[in-house]
């Protein structure tokens, strides 16, 4: 069986996905799972390309099926341009089909563990390796949307003693501020819940 002359790259897979959407998704579904308006009603029904039955095929076998179709099924031939034996679109689609494989149990557990230990961009966890970027980021309005006045005494922008809302509230009652520079709201903690105070600084 022939070897795929193409290598999977983000650009190539994007090109192949677009080709898949145009020519294959009508039966196989946009993610290759076989869920489409047509796929489940074919006989035999369009397979889930993510499963082992397809993923265990070689690239050459997938290429052959795409290029030549499958007789007595709804799978048409993509065809070979100009009589060429190497249908580049079919080879690229073979790589795309390979890229949508379902994760194995080990891969799935690794993905979950990675997600559970991940940190948001800009968090203190990033500071160790990206000190310069972190120092710039932590001064931006986005990094200071939510602030605790106990940790940041300058978090509350207006003078609450002179606000004219009723009932009044004090700085000590503010559990955190939301917003900075253009607009700011104030939240107080009662029990385990947070409630907005009846004031907004603009």
GROMACS .gro file of C-alpha atoms in nm:
model
  202
    1UNK     CA    1   0.000   0.000   0.000
    2UNK     CA    2   0.136   0.342  -0.096
    3UNK     CA    3   0.260   0.593   0.159
    4UNK     CA    4   0.091   0.928   0.205
    5UNK     CA    5   0.310   1.192   0.032
    6UNK     CA    6   0.172   1.467   0.257
    7UNK     CA    7   0.247   1.549   0.620
    8UNK     CA    8  -0.018   1.679   0.858
    9UNK     CA    9   0.033   2.049   0.935
   10UNK     CA   10  -0.222   2.298   1.074
   11UNK     CA   11  -0.254   2.465   0.733
   12UNK     CA   12  -0.297   2.140   0.544
   13UNK     CA   13  -0.552   2.007   0.795
   14UNK     CA   14  -0.749   2.331   0.768
   15UNK     CA   15  -0.751   2.296   0.389
   16UNK     CA   16  -0.859   1.933   0.421
   17UNK     CA   17  -1.132   2.024   0.672
   18UNK     CA   18  -1.276   2.275   0.426
   19UNK     CA   19  -1.269   2.010   0.152
   20UNK     CA   20  -1.432   1.762   0.392
   21UNK     CA   21  -1.704   2.017   0.475
   22UNK     CA   22  -1.773   2.074   0.104
   23UNK     CA   23  -1.770   1.712  -0.016
   24UNK     CA   24  -1.808   1.475   0.281
   25UNK     CA   25  -1.993   1.637   0.571
   26UNK     CA   26  -2.333   1.599   0.401
   27UNK     CA   27  -2.318   1.226   0.481
   28UNK     CA   28  -2.044   1.191   0.743
   29UNK     CA   29  -2.133   1.496   0.954
   30UNK     CA   30  -1.915   1.800   1.009
   31UNK     CA   31  -1.701   1.615   1.265
   32UNK     CA   32  -1.700   1.279   1.089
   33UNK     CA   33  -1.934   1.120   1.345
   34UNK     CA   34  -2.191   1.014   1.083
   35UNK     CA   35  -2.461   1.241   1.228
   36UNK     CA   36  -2.611   1.429   0.936
   37UNK     CA   37  -2.941   1.454   0.755
   38UNK     CA   38  -2.836   1.189   0.504
   39UNK     CA   39  -2.578   0.962   0.670
   40UNK     CA   40  -2.802   0.766   0.910
   41UNK     CA   41  -3.056   0.698   0.631
   42UNK     CA   42  -2.811   0.537   0.390
   43UNK     CA   43  -2.776   0.160   0.366
   44UNK     CA   44  -2.532   0.082   0.504
   45UNK     CA   45  -2.538   0.403   0.706
   46UNK     CA   46  -2.237   0.638   0.691
   47UNK     CA   47  -1.977   0.518   0.944
   48UNK     CA   48  -1.836   0.719   1.232
   49UNK     CA   49  -1.493   0.797   1.086
   50UNK     CA   50  -1.351   0.859   1.432
   51UNK     CA   51  -1.386   0.495   1.538
   52UNK     CA   52  -1.134   0.213   1.516
   53UNK     CA   53  -1.300   0.051   1.213
   54UNK     CA   54  -1.180   0.347   1.004
   55UNK     CA   55  -0.882   0.459   1.209
   56UNK     CA   56  -0.717   0.114   1.187
   57UNK     CA   57  -0.702   0.145   0.808
   58UNK     CA   58  -0.378   0.268   0.654
   59UNK     CA   59  -0.363   0.608   0.484
   60UNK     CA   60  -0.339   0.421   0.154
   61UNK     CA   61  -0.660   0.230   0.223
   62UNK     CA   62  -0.844   0.547   0.325
   63UNK     CA   63  -0.709   0.721   0.013
   64UNK     CA   64  -0.833   0.435  -0.207
   65UNK     CA   65  -1.185   0.450  -0.058
   66UNK     CA   66  -1.204   0.829  -0.100
   67UNK     CA   67  -1.068   0.826  -0.453
   68UNK     CA   68  -1.262   0.524  -0.580
   69UNK     CA   69  -1.572   0.509  -0.359
   70UNK     CA   70  -1.734   0.190  -0.230
   71UNK     CA   71  -1.962  -0.003  -0.465
   72UNK     CA   72  -2.323  -0.072  -0.361
   73UNK     CA   73  -2.308   0.195  -0.088
   74UNK     CA   74  -2.369   0.569  -0.075
   75UNK     CA   75  -1.993   0.637  -0.083
   76UNK     CA   76  -1.910   0.800  -0.420
   77UNK     CA   77  -1.567   0.827  -0.577
   78UNK     CA   78  -1.391   1.160  -0.538
   79UNK     CA   79  -1.212   1.071  -0.859
   80UNK     CA   80  -0.859   1.124  -0.984
   81UNK     CA   81  -0.797   1.447  -1.178
   82UNK     CA   82  -0.658   1.405  -1.529
   83UNK     CA   83  -0.635   1.030  -1.481
   84UNK     CA   84  -0.364   1.071  -1.219
   85UNK     CA   85  -0.312   0.786  -0.972
   86UNK     CA   86  -0.221   1.035  -0.699
   87UNK     CA   87  -0.530   1.223  -0.589
   88UNK     CA   88  -0.381   1.487  -0.361
   89UNK     CA   89  -0.718   1.585  -0.217
   90UNK     CA   90  -0.782   1.223  -0.120
   91UNK     CA   91  -0.441   1.199   0.050
   92UNK     CA   92  -0.507   1.521   0.241
   93UNK     CA   93  -0.854   1.401   0.339
   94UNK     CA   94  -0.694   1.081   0.467
   95UNK     CA   95  -0.482   1.292   0.702
   96UNK     CA   96  -0.790   1.484   0.813
   97UNK     CA   97  -0.977   1.160   0.884
   98UNK     CA   98  -0.678   1.044   1.086
   99UNK     CA   99  -0.681   1.372   1.284
  100UNK     CA  100  -1.039   1.327   1.412
  101UNK     CA  101  -0.976   0.990   1.581
  102UNK     CA  102  -1.146   0.945   1.916
  103UNK     CA  103  -0.909   0.968   2.210
  104UNK     CA  104  -0.807   0.638   2.370
  105UNK     CA  105  -0.887   0.595   2.743
  106UNK     CA  106  -0.523   0.679   2.825
  107UNK     CA  107  -0.529   0.989   2.601
  108UNK     CA  108  -0.863   1.097   2.751
  109UNK     CA  109  -0.733   1.065   3.109
  110UNK     CA  110  -0.420   1.260   3.011
  111UNK     CA  111  -0.636   1.535   2.859
  112UNK     CA  112  -0.849   1.555   3.174
  113UNK     CA  113  -0.542   1.566   3.399
  114UNK     CA  114  -0.390   1.840   3.184
  115UNK     CA  115  -0.712   2.044   3.191
  116UNK     CA  116  -0.743   2.006   3.568
  117UNK     CA  117  -0.387   2.127   3.630
  118UNK     CA  118  -0.399   2.409   3.373
  119UNK     CA  119  -0.369   2.773   3.479
  120UNK     CA  120  -0.527   3.071   3.316
  121UNK     CA  121  -0.305   3.297   3.111
  122UNK     CA  122  -0.193   3.588   3.326
  123UNK     CA  123  -0.228   3.402   3.654
  124UNK     CA  124   0.051   3.408   3.910
  125UNK     CA  125   0.149   3.062   3.783
  126UNK     CA  126   0.277   3.228   3.463
  127UNK     CA  127   0.500   3.474   3.646
  128UNK     CA  128   0.791   3.234   3.702
  129UNK     CA  129   0.863   3.181   3.332
  130UNK     CA  130   0.715   3.499   3.184
  131UNK     CA  131   0.809   3.768   3.435
  132UNK     CA  132   0.828   4.059   3.191
  133UNK     CA  133   0.495   3.979   3.022
  134UNK     CA  134   0.327   3.914   3.357
  135UNK     CA  135   0.450   4.247   3.501
  136UNK     CA  136   0.300   4.431   3.202
  137UNK     CA  137  -0.023   4.232   3.209
  138UNK     CA  138  -0.099   4.278   3.579
  139UNK     CA  139  -0.116   4.658   3.529
  140UNK     CA  140  -0.381   4.640   3.258
  141UNK     CA  141  -0.752   4.714   3.324
  142UNK     CA  142  -0.841   4.357   3.224
  143UNK     CA  143  -0.614   4.212   3.492
  144UNK     CA  144  -0.777   4.435   3.752
  145UNK     CA  145  -1.145   4.386   3.676
  146UNK     CA  146  -1.202   4.205   4.009
  147UNK     CA  147  -1.003   4.322   4.312
  148UNK     CA  148  -1.019   4.272   4.686
  149UNK     CA  149  -0.984   4.606   4.871
  150UNK     CA  150  -0.801   4.429   5.154
  151UNK     CA  151  -0.527   4.324   4.914
  152UNK     CA  152  -0.548   4.641   4.702
  153UNK     CA  153  -0.629   4.947   4.919
  154UNK     CA  154  -0.658   5.162   4.605
  155UNK     CA  155  -0.917   4.931   4.446
  156UNK     CA  156  -1.216   5.150   4.538
  157UNK     CA  157  -1.195   5.457   4.314
  158UNK     CA  158  -1.455   5.701   4.462
  159UNK     CA  159  -1.483   5.829   4.819
  160UNK     CA  160  -1.761   5.613   4.963
  161UNK     CA  161  -1.808   5.847   5.259
  162UNK     CA  162  -1.945   6.113   5.026
  163UNK     CA  163  -2.169   5.893   4.809
  164UNK     CA  164  -2.537   5.986   4.816
  165UNK     CA  165  -2.695   5.642   4.777
  166UNK     CA  166  -2.927   5.492   5.033
  167UNK     CA  167  -2.859   5.280   5.223
  168UNK     CA  168  -2.497   5.383   5.256
  169UNK     CA  169  -2.218   5.128   5.277
  170UNK     CA  170  -1.857   5.151   5.384
  171UNK     CA  171  -1.528   5.032   5.246
  172UNK     CA  172  -1.521   4.755   5.511
  173UNK     CA  173  -1.841   4.609   5.365
  174UNK     CA  174  -1.692   4.570   5.016
  175UNK     CA  175  -1.575   4.213   4.955
  176UNK     CA  176  -1.457   4.292   4.604
  177UNK     CA  177  -1.486   4.554   4.334
  178UNK     CA  178  -1.585   4.476   3.978
  179UNK     CA  179  -1.457   4.706   3.707
  180UNK     CA  180  -1.199   4.981   3.690
  181UNK     CA  181  -1.119   5.304   3.503
  182UNK     CA  182  -1.459   5.344   3.329
  183UNK     CA  183  -1.716   5.183   3.557
  184UNK     CA  184  -1.709   5.008   3.893
  185UNK     CA  185  -1.956   4.805   4.102
  186UNK     CA  186  -1.921   4.688   4.464
  187UNK     CA  187  -2.011   4.351   4.614
  188UNK     CA  188  -2.059   4.253   4.977
  189UNK     CA  189  -2.044   3.902   5.119
  190UNK     CA  190  -2.331   3.767   5.329
  191UNK     CA  191  -2.282   3.407   5.434
  192UNK     CA  192  -2.143   3.225   5.130
  193UNK     CA  193  -2.305   3.456   4.874
  194UNK     CA  194  -2.209   3.789   4.720
  195UNK     CA  195  -2.456   4.072   4.661
  196UNK     CA  196  -2.414   4.399   4.468
  197UNK     CA  197  -2.425   4.720   4.669
  198UNK     CA  198  -2.674   4.990   4.555
  199UNK     CA  199  -2.412   5.207   4.389
  200UNK     CA  200  -2.211   5.227   4.071
  201UNK     CA  201  -1.919   5.459   4.001
  202UNK     CA  202  -1.889   5.584   3.643
   0.00000   0.00000   0.00000
